Amino acid sequence: MEEGEQVIAKIDGHPFGGIQLTGERYPLAEVRVVAPMLPSKVIAIGRNYADHAKEMGNEAPAEPIVFLKPNTSVIGSGEAIAYPEKLSERVDFEGELAVVIGRLCREVPVERAFDVIFGYTCANDVTARDLQSKDGQWTRAKGFDTFCPLGPWIETSLDPSDLALTTTVNGELRQSARTSLLLHDIPALIAHVSAFMTLLPGDVILTGTPAGVGPLSVGDEVSIGIEGIGTLTNRVVSRD
């Protein structure tokens, strides 16, 4: 391996049950990086940045707006987002910080929220915007296969309170914000969601997207970058 080359280390075991390094290492460029987890559920938060709520014509919510994405929507960095052209005329990107839960929990108090977190990763809450408006609820618009890219990996040692988040499409900057602008911060989100739903190891909470969301086209390359984590990149292809 060349000096300065990024490498990954092979492990035995499971992140939630204990792991051991095998000693084997591979150049990152020579491996396929899949989604770092397959959650039992993806819990997403809507309108959690004031500027995004405003750009969508809504008021900032007093309580978190919660919806679900199926785990069949999850893909990893480098995998393709499939644009359902026969069903939707507008598919948008939404760059977000994702929280990965590390233990079974419910009714978590705000002051203990960080105790149940395994780590953080990048997310793209891909949305069929026209179907979101048409249906009135968001299940179909948010739930297509490939509509939840996650990755490229989980960062377990990170202060998430003030991280830079950017989204680019074909190299052009579309979103730029900091996680300090979240209306409801991560402890508040975990306390809110776990008050009515048991969270399992590997479950993912998407914390919301800032202003600047916009449409994707077949052939586009969209990248979500978060300070201290890395960059999640996916290309858009036709599903049909």
Short mmCIF file of C-alpha atoms in Angstrom, two decimals:
data_model
loop_
_atom_site.label_atom_id
_atom_site.label_comp_id
_atom_site.label_asym_id
_atom_site.label_seq_id
_atom_site.Cartn_x
_atom_site.Cartn_y
_atom_site.Cartn_z
CA MET A 1 0.00 0.00 0.00
CA GLU A 2 1.22 3.48 -0.86
CA GLU A 3 2.00 6.05 1.81
CA GLY A 4 -1.06 8.18 2.59
CA GLU A 5 -3.46 5.73 0.95
CA GLN A 6 -6.78 5.30 2.78
CA VAL A 7 -7.28 1.76 4.06
CA ILE A 8 -9.96 -0.20 5.87
CA ALA A 9 -9.40 -2.85 8.52
CA LYS A 10 -11.29 -6.15 8.49
CA ILE A 11 -13.11 -7.10 11.70
CA ASP A 12 -14.73 -10.17 13.21
CA GLY A 13 -17.93 -9.87 15.21
CA HIS A 14 -20.73 -7.32 15.27
CA PRO A 15 -20.51 -3.66 16.34
CA PHE A 16 -23.28 -4.15 18.87
CA GLY A 17 -21.90 -7.37 20.30
CA GLY A 18 -18.16 -6.77 20.35
CA ILE A 19 -15.62 -6.77 17.55
CA GLN A 20 -12.00 -7.79 17.05
CA LEU A 21 -9.55 -6.63 14.44
CA THR A 22 -8.27 -9.45 12.25
CA GLY A 23 -5.12 -7.61 11.21
CA GLU A 24 -6.13 -7.63 7.54
CA ARG A 25 -6.24 -4.28 5.75
CA TYR A 26 -7.35 -3.32 2.24
CA PRO A 27 -7.04 -0.14 0.16
CA LEU A 28 -10.34 1.74 0.39
CA ALA A 29 -10.34 2.30 -3.37
CA GLU A 30 -10.40 -1.47 -3.99
CA VAL A 31 -13.44 -2.37 -1.88
CA ARG A 32 -17.15 -1.76 -2.16
CA VAL A 33 -18.46 0.20 0.82
CA VAL A 34 -22.06 -0.79 1.61
CA ALA A 35 -24.47 0.90 4.01
CA PRO A 36 -22.91 0.74 7.48
CA MET A 37 -26.10 -0.72 9.00
CA LEU A 38 -29.51 -2.12 8.08
CA PRO A 39 -31.80 -0.60 10.72
CA SER A 40 -35.08 -2.10 11.83
CA LYS A 41 -36.50 1.36 11.10
CA VAL A 42 -35.43 4.80 9.95
CA ILE A 43 -37.08 7.56 11.96
CA ALA A 44 -36.93 10.88 10.14
CA ILE A 45 -37.59 14.39 11.37
CA GLY A 46 -39.24 17.01 9.18
CA ARG A 47 -38.73 20.80 9.17
CA ASN A 48 -36.04 20.78 11.84
CA TYR A 49 -34.18 23.79 10.41
CA ALA A 50 -36.07 27.09 10.43
CA ASP A 51 -34.77 28.09 6.98
CA HIS A 52 -35.98 24.83 5.44
CA ALA A 53 -39.42 25.17 7.03
CA LYS A 54 -39.61 28.67 5.56
CA GLU A 55 -38.53 27.63 2.06
CA MET A 56 -41.27 24.98 2.06
CA GLY A 57 -43.86 27.57 3.10
CA ASN A 58 -44.31 26.30 6.65
CA GLU A 59 -43.87 27.57 10.18
CA ALA A 60 -41.19 26.09 12.39
CA PRO A 61 -42.89 23.30 14.37
CA ALA A 62 -43.21 23.51 18.15
CA GLU A 63 -42.62 19.74 18.39
CA PRO A 64 -40.60 17.47 16.10
CA ILE A 65 -42.46 16.20 13.04
CA VAL A 66 -41.79 12.46 12.86
CA PHE A 67 -42.17 10.08 9.93
CA LEU A 68 -40.71 6.70 8.94
CA LYS A 69 -38.73 5.41 6.00
CA PRO A 70 -38.65 1.63 5.42
CA ASN A 71 -35.32 -0.16 5.79
CA THR A 72 -35.71 -1.31 2.17
CA SER A 73 -34.96 2.29 1.18
CA VAL A 74 -31.41 2.07 2.61
CA ILE A 75 -28.39 1.97 0.31
CA GLY A 76 -24.71 2.72 0.82
CA SER A 77 -22.29 5.27 -0.59
CA GLY A 78 -21.53 4.58 -4.23
CA GLU A 79 -24.81 2.79 -4.85
CA ALA A 80 -27.37 4.23 -7.24
CA ILE A 81 -30.50 6.20 -6.38
CA ALA A 82 -33.23 4.85 -8.66
CA TYR A 83 -35.44 7.64 -10.03
CA PRO A 84 -39.03 6.31 -10.48
CA GLU A 85 -39.77 8.30 -13.62
CA LYS A 86 -43.13 6.61 -14.27
CA LEU A 87 -44.43 7.65 -10.84
CA SER A 88 -42.74 10.95 -10.01
CA GLU A 89 -41.77 14.07 -11.94
CA ARG A 90 -39.68 15.59 -9.16
CA VAL A 91 -37.24 13.82 -6.87
CA ASP A 92 -35.30 15.98 -4.40
CA PHE A 93 -32.13 15.57 -2.33
CA GLU A 94 -32.12 16.36 1.41
CA GLY A 95 -28.73 16.20 3.13
CA GLU A 96 -28.87 15.29 6.82
CA LEU A 97 -26.92 14.17 9.88
CA ALA A 98 -28.01 10.67 10.94
CA VAL A 99 -27.83 9.30 14.47
CA VAL A 100 -27.27 5.55 14.94
CA ILE A 101 -28.78 4.05 18.10
CA GLY A 102 -26.52 1.66 20.01
CA ARG A 103 -28.81 -0.09 22.51
CA LEU A 104 -32.41 -1.06 23.08
CA CYS A 105 -34.11 1.85 24.79
CA ARG A 106 -37.35 3.66 25.42
CA GLU A 107 -38.44 6.71 27.40
CA VAL A 108 -34.89 8.07 27.35
CA PRO A 109 -34.54 11.31 29.34
CA VAL A 110 -32.79 14.19 27.59
CA GLU A 111 -29.85 14.08 29.98
CA ARG A 112 -29.13 10.41 29.12
CA ALA A 113 -29.65 10.62 25.36
CA PHE A 114 -25.96 10.36 24.47
CA ASP A 115 -25.76 7.10 26.46
CA VAL A 116 -27.85 5.32 23.82
CA ILE A 117 -26.00 6.64 20.75
CA PHE A 118 -23.58 4.38 18.88
CA GLY A 119 -22.43 6.97 16.38
CA TYR A 120 -23.21 9.25 13.46
CA THR A 121 -23.25 9.08 9.68
CA CYS A 122 -24.37 11.05 6.63
CA ALA A 123 -27.82 10.63 5.12
CA ASN A 124 -29.81 11.71 2.09
CA ASP A 125 -33.57 11.78 2.72
CA VAL A 126 -34.46 11.43 -0.97
CA THR A 127 -38.03 12.60 -1.56
CA ALA A 128 -40.52 12.43 -4.43
CA ARG A 129 -41.70 16.00 -3.82
CA ASP A 130 -44.73 15.87 -6.09
CA LEU A 131 -46.01 12.71 -4.41
CA GLN A 132 -45.44 14.25 -0.98
CA SER A 133 -47.79 17.09 -1.93
CA LYS A 134 -50.26 14.83 -3.71
CA ASP A 135 -50.61 12.21 -0.96
CA GLY A 136 -50.76 14.56 2.00
CA GLN A 137 -48.73 12.08 4.05
CA TRP A 138 -45.18 11.14 3.26
CA THR A 139 -44.88 7.34 3.18
CA ARG A 140 -44.80 6.85 -0.59
CA ALA A 141 -42.78 10.00 -1.31
CA LYS A 142 -40.07 9.04 1.17
CA GLY A 143 -40.20 5.26 0.97
CA PHE A 144 -39.05 4.17 -2.48
CA ASP A 145 -36.25 1.63 -2.67
CA THR A 146 -32.88 3.49 -2.67
CA PHE A 147 -34.39 6.67 -1.15
CA CYS A 148 -32.27 6.50 2.02
CA PRO A 149 -28.54 6.55 1.25
CA LEU A 150 -26.47 6.20 4.45
CA GLY A 151 -22.71 6.28 4.94
CA PRO A 152 -19.96 6.14 4.13
CA TRP A 153 -19.36 4.79 7.64
CA ILE A 154 -20.28 5.40 11.30
CA GLU A 155 -18.20 7.85 13.31
CA THR A 156 -18.36 6.86 16.98
CA SER A 157 -16.22 9.63 18.53
CA LEU A 158 -17.79 12.92 17.61
CA ASP A 159 -19.47 15.96 19.16
CA PRO A 160 -22.48 16.47 16.86
CA SER A 161 -23.59 19.82 18.26
CA ASP A 162 -21.95 22.12 15.69
CA LEU A 163 -20.87 20.32 12.52
CA ALA A 164 -20.69 21.77 9.01
CA LEU A 165 -23.07 20.03 6.57
CA THR A 166 -22.93 20.50 2.82
CA THR A 167 -24.70 19.03 -0.19
CA THR A 168 -23.34 19.23 -3.73
CA VAL A 169 -24.89 18.11 -7.00
CA ASN A 170 -22.40 17.51 -9.80
CA GLY A 171 -19.86 19.43 -7.72
CA GLU A 172 -22.09 22.51 -7.29
CA LEU A 173 -22.87 23.56 -3.72
CA ARG A 174 -26.60 23.37 -2.96
CA GLN A 175 -26.83 23.19 0.85
CA SER A 176 -24.58 24.63 3.53
CA ALA A 177 -25.47 24.74 7.23
CA ARG A 178 -24.35 23.75 10.70
CA THR A 179 -26.01 21.27 13.03
CA SER A 180 -26.09 23.95 15.73
CA LEU A 181 -29.06 25.35 13.79
CA LEU A 182 -31.27 22.32 14.51
CA LEU A 183 -34.54 23.51 16.04
CA HIS A 184 -34.77 20.34 18.15
CA ASP A 185 -31.32 19.03 19.04
CA ILE A 186 -30.27 15.38 19.17
CA PRO A 187 -31.04 14.75 22.87
CA ALA A 188 -34.49 16.31 22.42
CA LEU A 189 -35.17 14.14 19.36
CA ILE A 190 -34.16 10.93 21.11
CA ALA A 191 -36.29 11.79 24.15
CA HIS A 192 -39.26 12.67 21.94
CA VAL A 193 -39.11 9.59 19.71
CA SER A 194 -38.35 7.09 22.49
CA ALA A 195 -41.32 8.36 24.47
CA PHE A 196 -43.64 6.53 22.07
CA MET A 197 -41.41 4.06 20.21
CA THR A 198 -38.85 1.51 21.39
CA LEU A 199 -35.52 2.02 19.65
CA LEU A 200 -33.34 -0.95 18.75
CA PRO A 201 -29.59 -1.18 18.16
CA GLY A 202 -28.86 0.02 14.64
CA ASP A 203 -31.99 2.13 14.31
CA VAL A 204 -31.37 5.45 12.60
CA ILE A 205 -32.76 8.90 13.33
CA LEU A 206 -32.47 11.43 10.50
CA THR A 207 -32.23 14.83 12.16
CA GLY A 208 -33.67 17.00 9.37
CA THR A 209 -32.40 18.94 6.38
CA PRO A 210 -31.45 22.61 6.05
CA ALA A 211 -32.57 25.00 3.32
CA GLY A 212 -31.46 24.51 -0.26
CA VAL A 213 -33.23 21.27 -1.15
CA GLY A 214 -33.81 20.81 -4.84
CA PRO A 215 -34.45 18.42 -7.69
CA LEU A 216 -32.27 15.64 -9.01
CA SER A 217 -32.10 14.34 -12.57
CA VAL A 218 -30.99 11.02 -13.99
CA GLY A 219 -27.20 11.15 -14.33
CA ASP A 220 -26.64 13.54 -11.43
CA GLU A 221 -24.10 12.81 -8.71
CA VAL A 222 -25.16 14.02 -5.25
CA SER A 223 -22.80 14.20 -2.27
CA ILE A 224 -23.58 14.85 1.39
CA GLY A 225 -20.54 15.90 3.42
CA ILE A 226 -20.46 16.30 7.20
CA GLU A 227 -17.51 17.63 9.15
CA GLY A 228 -15.77 14.88 11.13
CA ILE A 229 -17.57 12.05 9.32
CA GLY A 230 -16.92 12.04 5.59
CA THR A 231 -18.83 12.19 2.31
CA LEU A 232 -21.77 10.13 1.08
CA THR A 233 -21.94 10.07 -2.72
CA ASN A 234 -24.57 8.52 -4.98
CA ARG A 235 -25.39 8.74 -8.65
CA VAL A 236 -28.97 8.94 -9.94
CA VAL A 237 -30.15 6.36 -12.47
CA SER A 238 -33.51 5.61 -14.04
CA ARG A 239 -35.55 2.97 -12.28
CA ASP A 240 -37.74 2.42 -15.32
#
